[in-house]
Coordinates of C-alpha atoms in Angstrom, one line a residue:
M102 CA -102.6 87.9 24.2
S103 CA -102.3 86.5 20.8
L104 CA -98.7 87.3 20.7
S105 CA -98.0 85.3 23.9
R106 CA -99.9 82.4 22.5
V107 CA -97.9 82.5 19.4
T108 CA -94.7 82.7 21.3
T109 CA -95.7 79.9 23.6
F110 CA -96.7 77.7 20.6
A111 CA -93.4 78.5 18.9
V112 CA -91.5 77.5 22.0
I113 CA -93.5 74.3 22.4
S114 CA -92.9 73.5 18.7
A115 CA -89.2 74.1 19.0
L116 CA -89.0 71.9 22.1
A117 CA -90.9 69.2 20.3
M118 CA -88.7 69.4 17.3
L119 CA -85.6 69.2 19.5
S120 CA -87.0 66.2 21.3
L121 CA -87.8 64.5 18.0
A122 CA -84.4 65.3 16.7
G123 CA -82.7 63.8 19.7
S124 CA -84.8 60.7 19.6
S125 CA -84.2 60.2 15.9
S126 CA -80.5 60.7 16.4
A127 CA -80.6 58.2 19.3
Q128 CA -82.4 55.8 17.2
Q129 CA -80.0 56.3 14.3
G130 CA -77.0 55.7 16.7
A131 CA -78.7 52.7 18.3
T132 CA -79.8 51.1 15.0
P133 CA -76.2 50.4 13.7
A134 CA -75.1 49.1 17.1
A135 CA -77.9 46.6 17.1
P136 CA -77.1 45.0 13.8
S137 CA -73.4 45.2 14.6
A138 CA -73.8 43.1 17.7
P139 CA -75.2 40.1 15.8
V140 CA -72.6 40.6 13.2
A141 CA -69.9 40.6 15.8
Q142 CA -71.5 37.6 17.4
Q143 CA -71.8 35.9 14.1
A144 CA -68.4 36.9 12.9
P145 CA -66.6 34.4 15.1
A146 CA -69.1 31.8 14.1
V147 CA -68.4 32.4 10.4
S148 CA -64.7 33.1 10.7
Q149 CA -64.0 30.4 13.2
P150 CA -64.0 27.4 10.8
P151 CA -61.4 29.1 8.6
A152 CA -59.4 29.9 11.6
T153 CA -59.6 26.3 12.8
L154 CA -58.7 25.1 9.3
S155 CA -55.9 27.6 8.9
Q156 CA -54.2 26.9 12.2
P157 CA -53.0 23.3 11.3
A158 CA -52.0 24.5 7.9
A159 CA -50.1 27.4 9.4
A160 CA -48.6 25.0 12.0
A161 CA -47.7 22.4 9.3
A162 CA -46.1 25.0 7.0
P163 CA -43.5 26.1 9.5
A164 CA -43.0 22.5 10.6
A165 CA -42.4 21.5 7.0
A166 CA -40.2 24.5 6.4
S167 CA -38.2 23.7 9.6
D168 CA -37.9 20.0 8.5
A169 CA -36.7 21.0 5.1
A170 CA -34.3 23.4 6.6
A171 CA -33.1 20.9 9.2
T172 CA -32.7 17.9 6.9
P173 CA -29.2 18.8 5.6
A174 CA -28.0 19.5 9.2
E175 CA -29.6 16.3 10.5
R176 CA -28.0 14.4 7.6
E177 CA -24.7 15.9 8.2
G178 CA -25.1 15.1 11.9
K179 CA -25.8 11.5 11.2
L180 CA -22.9 11.3 8.9
L181 CA -20.6 12.9 11.5
K182 CA -21.8 10.4 14.1
A183 CA -21.2 7.5 11.8
A184 CA -17.8 8.9 10.9
A185 CA -16.9 9.4 14.5
A186 CA -17.9 5.8 15.2
E187 CA -15.7 4.6 12.4
L188 CA -12.8 6.8 13.5
K189 CA -13.1 5.3 17.0
E190 CA -12.7 1.8 15.5
L191 CA -10.2 2.9 12.9
S192 CA -7.5 0.2 12.6
P193 CA -5.6 -1.3 9.7
W194 CA -7.8 -4.4 9.7
T195 CA -11.0 -2.3 9.9
M196 CA -9.8 -0.1 7.0
F197 CA -8.9 -3.2 5.0
K198 CA -12.4 -4.7 5.5
S199 CA -14.2 -1.5 4.5
A200 CA -11.9 -0.8 1.5
D201 CA -12.9 -1.1 -2.1
V202 CA -12.4 -4.4 -4.0
V203 CA -9.6 -3.0 -6.1
V204 CA -7.9 -1.5 -3.1
K205 CA -8.2 -4.8 -1.3
A206 CA -6.6 -6.6 -4.2
V207 CA -3.7 -4.1 -4.2
M208 CA -3.2 -4.6 -0.4
I209 CA -3.2 -8.4 -0.7
G210 CA -0.8 -8.3 -3.6
L211 CA 1.6 -6.0 -1.7
A212 CA 1.3 -8.1 1.5
F213 CA 2.2 -11.2 -0.6
A214 CA 5.2 -9.3 -2.1
S215 CA 6.4 -8.4 1.4
L216 CA 6.1 -12.1 2.4
V217 CA 8.1 -13.1 -0.7
T218 CA 10.8 -10.6 0.2
W219 CA 11.3 -11.9 3.7
T220 CA 11.2 -15.5 2.5
I221 CA 14.0 -14.7 0.0
F222 CA 15.9 -12.9 2.7
I223 CA 15.9 -15.8 5.1
A224 CA 16.6 -18.4 2.4
K225 CA 19.4 -16.5 0.8
M226 CA 21.0 -15.6 4.1
L227 CA 21.2 -19.2 5.1
E228 CA 22.4 -20.2 1.6
L229 CA 25.1 -17.6 1.5
T230 CA 26.3 -18.3 5.0
V231 CA 26.6 -22.1 4.2
V232 CA 28.4 -21.7 0.9
Q233 CA 30.8 -19.1 2.1
R234 CA 31.7 -21.3 5.1
K235 CA 32.2 -24.3 2.7
V236 CA 34.5 -22.4 0.3
R237 CA 36.6 -21.0 3.1
S238 CA 37.0 -24.4 4.7
A239 CA 37.9 -26.0 1.3
L240 CA 40.5 -23.3 0.6
A241 CA 42.0 -23.9 4.1
K242 CA 42.1 -27.7 3.5
I243 CA 44.0 -27.5 0.1
G244 CA 46.4 -24.8 1.2
D245 CA 49.2 -27.4 1.6
A246 CA 48.2 -29.7 -1.2
R247 CA 50.8 -30.4 -3.9
S248 CA 48.7 -31.9 -6.6
L249 CA 45.1 -32.2 -7.8
A250 CA 44.8 -35.7 -6.5
E251 CA 46.1 -34.7 -3.1
A252 CA 43.7 -31.8 -3.0
Q253 CA 40.7 -34.0 -3.9
F254 CA 41.7 -36.4 -1.2
A255 CA 41.9 -33.6 1.3
L256 CA 38.5 -32.3 0.4
G257 CA 36.8 -35.7 0.6
A258 CA 33.2 -36.2 -0.5
K259 CA 32.1 -32.7 0.7
G260 CA 30.5 -30.8 -2.2
S261 CA 31.7 -27.3 -2.9
V262 CA 32.5 -25.2 -5.8
L263 CA 36.2 -25.9 -5.3
A264 CA 35.6 -29.6 -5.8
S265 CA 34.0 -28.7 -9.2
F266 CA 37.1 -26.8 -10.1
L267 CA 39.4 -29.7 -9.2
A268 CA 37.2 -32.1 -11.1
A269 CA 37.2 -29.9 -14.2
A270 CA 41.0 -29.6 -14.0
M271 CA 41.6 -33.3 -13.7
R272 CA 39.2 -34.0 -16.6
E273 CA 41.0 -31.6 -18.9
A274 CA 44.4 -33.1 -17.9
R275 CA 43.1 -36.5 -18.7
L276 CA 41.6 -35.5 -22.0
S277 CA 44.7 -33.7 -23.0
A278 CA 47.1 -36.6 -22.3
G279 CA 49.8 -36.8 -24.9
I280 CA 49.6 -33.1 -25.8
S281 CA 52.8 -31.3 -25.1
S282 CA 51.3 -27.8 -25.2
D283 CA 50.8 -26.8 -21.6
A284 CA 49.5 -23.4 -22.6
G285 CA 46.6 -25.0 -24.5
I286 CA 45.7 -27.2 -21.5
K287 CA 45.7 -24.3 -19.2
E288 CA 43.6 -22.2 -21.5
R289 CA 41.0 -24.9 -21.9
A290 CA 40.9 -25.4 -18.1
A291 CA 40.5 -21.7 -17.6
S292 CA 37.6 -21.7 -20.0
S293 CA 36.0 -24.5 -17.9
F294 CA 36.6 -22.6 -14.7
A295 CA 34.9 -19.5 -16.2
E296 CA 31.8 -21.5 -17.0
I297 CA 31.7 -22.8 -13.5
V298 CA 32.0 -19.3 -12.1
R299 CA 29.2 -18.0 -14.3
A300 CA 27.0 -20.9 -13.3
E301 CA 27.7 -20.3 -9.6
A302 CA 27.0 -16.6 -10.0
R303 CA 23.6 -17.3 -11.7
R304 CA 22.7 -19.8 -8.9
I305 CA 23.7 -17.6 -6.1
R306 CA 21.8 -14.6 -7.6
L307 CA 18.6 -16.5 -7.9
G308 CA 15.8 -14.5 -6.4
M309 CA 17.6 -11.2 -6.4
G310 CA 15.8 -10.1 -9.6
L311 CA 12.5 -10.7 -7.8
L312 CA 13.7 -8.5 -5.0
A313 CA 14.7 -5.7 -7.4
T314 CA 11.3 -6.0 -9.1
I315 CA 9.4 -5.7 -5.8
G316 CA 11.5 -2.8 -4.6
A317 CA 11.0 -0.9 -7.8
T318 CA 7.3 -1.5 -8.4
S319 CA 5.7 -1.8 -5.0
P320 CA 5.5 2.0 -4.3
F321 CA 3.7 2.5 -7.7
V322 CA 1.3 -0.3 -7.0
G323 CA 0.5 1.2 -3.6
L324 CA 0.1 4.6 -5.3
F325 CA -2.4 3.1 -7.7
G326 CA -4.5 1.8 -4.8
T327 CA -4.3 5.2 -3.1
V328 CA -5.5 7.0 -6.3
W329 CA -8.4 4.5 -6.6
G330 CA -9.4 4.9 -3.0
I331 CA -9.3 8.7 -3.2
M332 CA -11.5 8.6 -6.3
N333 CA -14.0 6.6 -4.3
S334 CA -13.8 9.1 -1.5
F335 CA -14.6 12.0 -3.8
I336 CA -17.5 10.0 -5.2
G337 CA -18.7 9.6 -1.6
I338 CA -18.4 13.3 -1.0
S339 CA -20.7 14.0 -4.0
K340 CA -23.2 11.5 -2.7
S341 CA -23.3 12.7 0.9
Q342 CA -23.3 16.3 -0.2
T343 CA -21.0 17.4 2.6
T344 CA -17.4 18.5 2.6
N345 CA -16.7 17.8 6.2
L346 CA -13.4 16.1 6.6
A347 CA -14.7 13.7 9.3
V348 CA -17.0 12.2 6.8
V349 CA -14.4 11.4 4.2
A350 CA -11.5 10.7 6.5
P351 CA -12.1 6.9 6.7
G352 CA -12.1 6.6 2.9
I353 CA -8.9 8.7 2.6
A354 CA -7.3 6.6 5.4
E355 CA -8.1 3.4 3.6
A356 CA -6.6 4.8 0.4
L357 CA -3.4 5.9 2.2
L358 CA -3.1 2.5 3.8
A359 CA -2.3 1.0 0.3
T360 CA 0.6 3.4 -0.1
A361 CA 1.8 2.5 3.4
I362 CA 1.8 -1.2 2.6
G363 CA 3.6 -0.5 -0.7
L364 CA 6.3 1.3 1.2
V365 CA 6.5 -1.5 3.7
A366 CA 7.0 -4.0 0.9
A367 CA 9.4 -1.8 -1.1
I368 CA 11.8 -0.5 1.5
P369 CA 12.9 -3.9 2.9
A370 CA 13.2 -5.3 -0.6
V371 CA 15.6 -2.5 -1.7
I372 CA 17.7 -2.8 1.5
I373 CA 17.9 -6.6 1.3
Y374 CA 18.8 -6.4 -2.4
N375 CA 21.7 -4.1 -1.7
H376 CA 22.8 -6.3 1.2
F377 CA 22.8 -9.4 -0.9
A378 CA 24.6 -7.6 -3.8
R379 CA 27.5 -6.9 -1.4
V380 CA 27.5 -10.4 0.1
T381 CA 27.2 -12.0 -3.3
K382 CA 30.2 -10.0 -4.6
G383 CA 32.2 -11.2 -1.6
Y384 CA 31.2 -14.8 -2.3
L385 CA 32.2 -14.6 -6.0
E386 CA 35.6 -13.3 -4.9
L387 CA 36.0 -16.5 -2.9
V388 CA 34.9 -18.5 -5.9
N389 CA 37.6 -16.8 -8.1
R390 CA 40.1 -17.6 -5.4
A391 CA 39.1 -21.3 -5.6
S392 CA 39.4 -21.1 -9.4
G393 CA 42.9 -19.7 -9.1
A394 CA 43.9 -22.4 -6.5
A395 CA 42.7 -25.2 -8.9
G396 CA 44.6 -23.6 -11.8
R397 CA 47.8 -23.5 -9.8
L398 CA 47.5 -27.1 -8.9
L399 CA 46.9 -28.0 -12.5
S400 CA 50.0 -26.1 -13.5
R401 CA 52.1 -27.9 -10.9
D402 CA 50.9 -31.3 -12.2
L403 CA 51.8 -30.3 -15.7
D404 CA 55.2 -29.2 -14.7
R405 CA 55.8 -32.4 -12.7
T406 CA 54.7 -34.4 -15.8
H407 CA 57.3 -32.7 -17.9
V408 CA 60.0 -33.1 -15.3
S409 CA 59.3 -36.8 -14.8
G410 CA 59.1 -37.3 -18.6
G411 CA 62.4 -35.6 -19.1
Q412 CA 64.0 -37.6 -16.3
R413 CA 62.7 -40.9 -17.9
A414 CA 63.9 -39.8 -21.3
R415 CA 67.4 -39.1 -19.9
G416 CA 67.4 -42.3 -18.0
A417 CA 66.5 -44.2 -21.2
A418 CA 69.2 -42.4 -23.1
E419 CA 71.8 -43.3 -20.5

């Protein structure tokens, strides 16, 4: 009987201990969950302000990074758009207006040189045409003249280089009156003729030296403008921090325009100079023909003077 009671008490005690252990374990498992719930509830409340503060910062940081990364591209895009607008309106006048002051001065100087070239061309062409026609007409008129006086009468009052030769020959004949040396008279007359030829050559070549100067220096002046413009283009490249050709193309085109204008001024000047050199040579040959015609008339007059003097001397002797 006692043994059964002891056994029963032991079983009851074991069951009580088991129940107490289960309740304690349940309380231990429930106790952390209870505080964790408020912590979880409070965590958003505590961590929410930093989250709200960090979200604009996190959004601003990528935006700033994207702006910093996109700034060169946007700058280059703007430069490309401006360059495209300039290229659409690219014309010689637009390039001249947007060029540097030095390049503008070079272009204006070359344009003035080109104007001078064409002015000289028109003036010299008219002058050479007129004087050649006069000399040919004068030579045709005195072709049948027998003396200096007859040749002067045939020419009339028309001014030409042949009239100057005839006047110089008659003056020398008058100043040498009473001198029996015909060789001396002819030599002095030939010296006067040579002075007239040289003076006519200097007069007819007036302006050709300027043509030669323009033809020789215009390409180098244009090249100077080009070098200056390209230097400015490289400076613009360093400032814009881009090597895109569309950005620097307008500046390079402005620089090359100076070389183009230099060639436009130089090439016609060289061609016109060579043309006038040939025409002037032909005119001076006509002048030499006129000088020879005047010398022949002087020689005839001198021979007639001696013939008439001999005849008078023989008549007086008879």
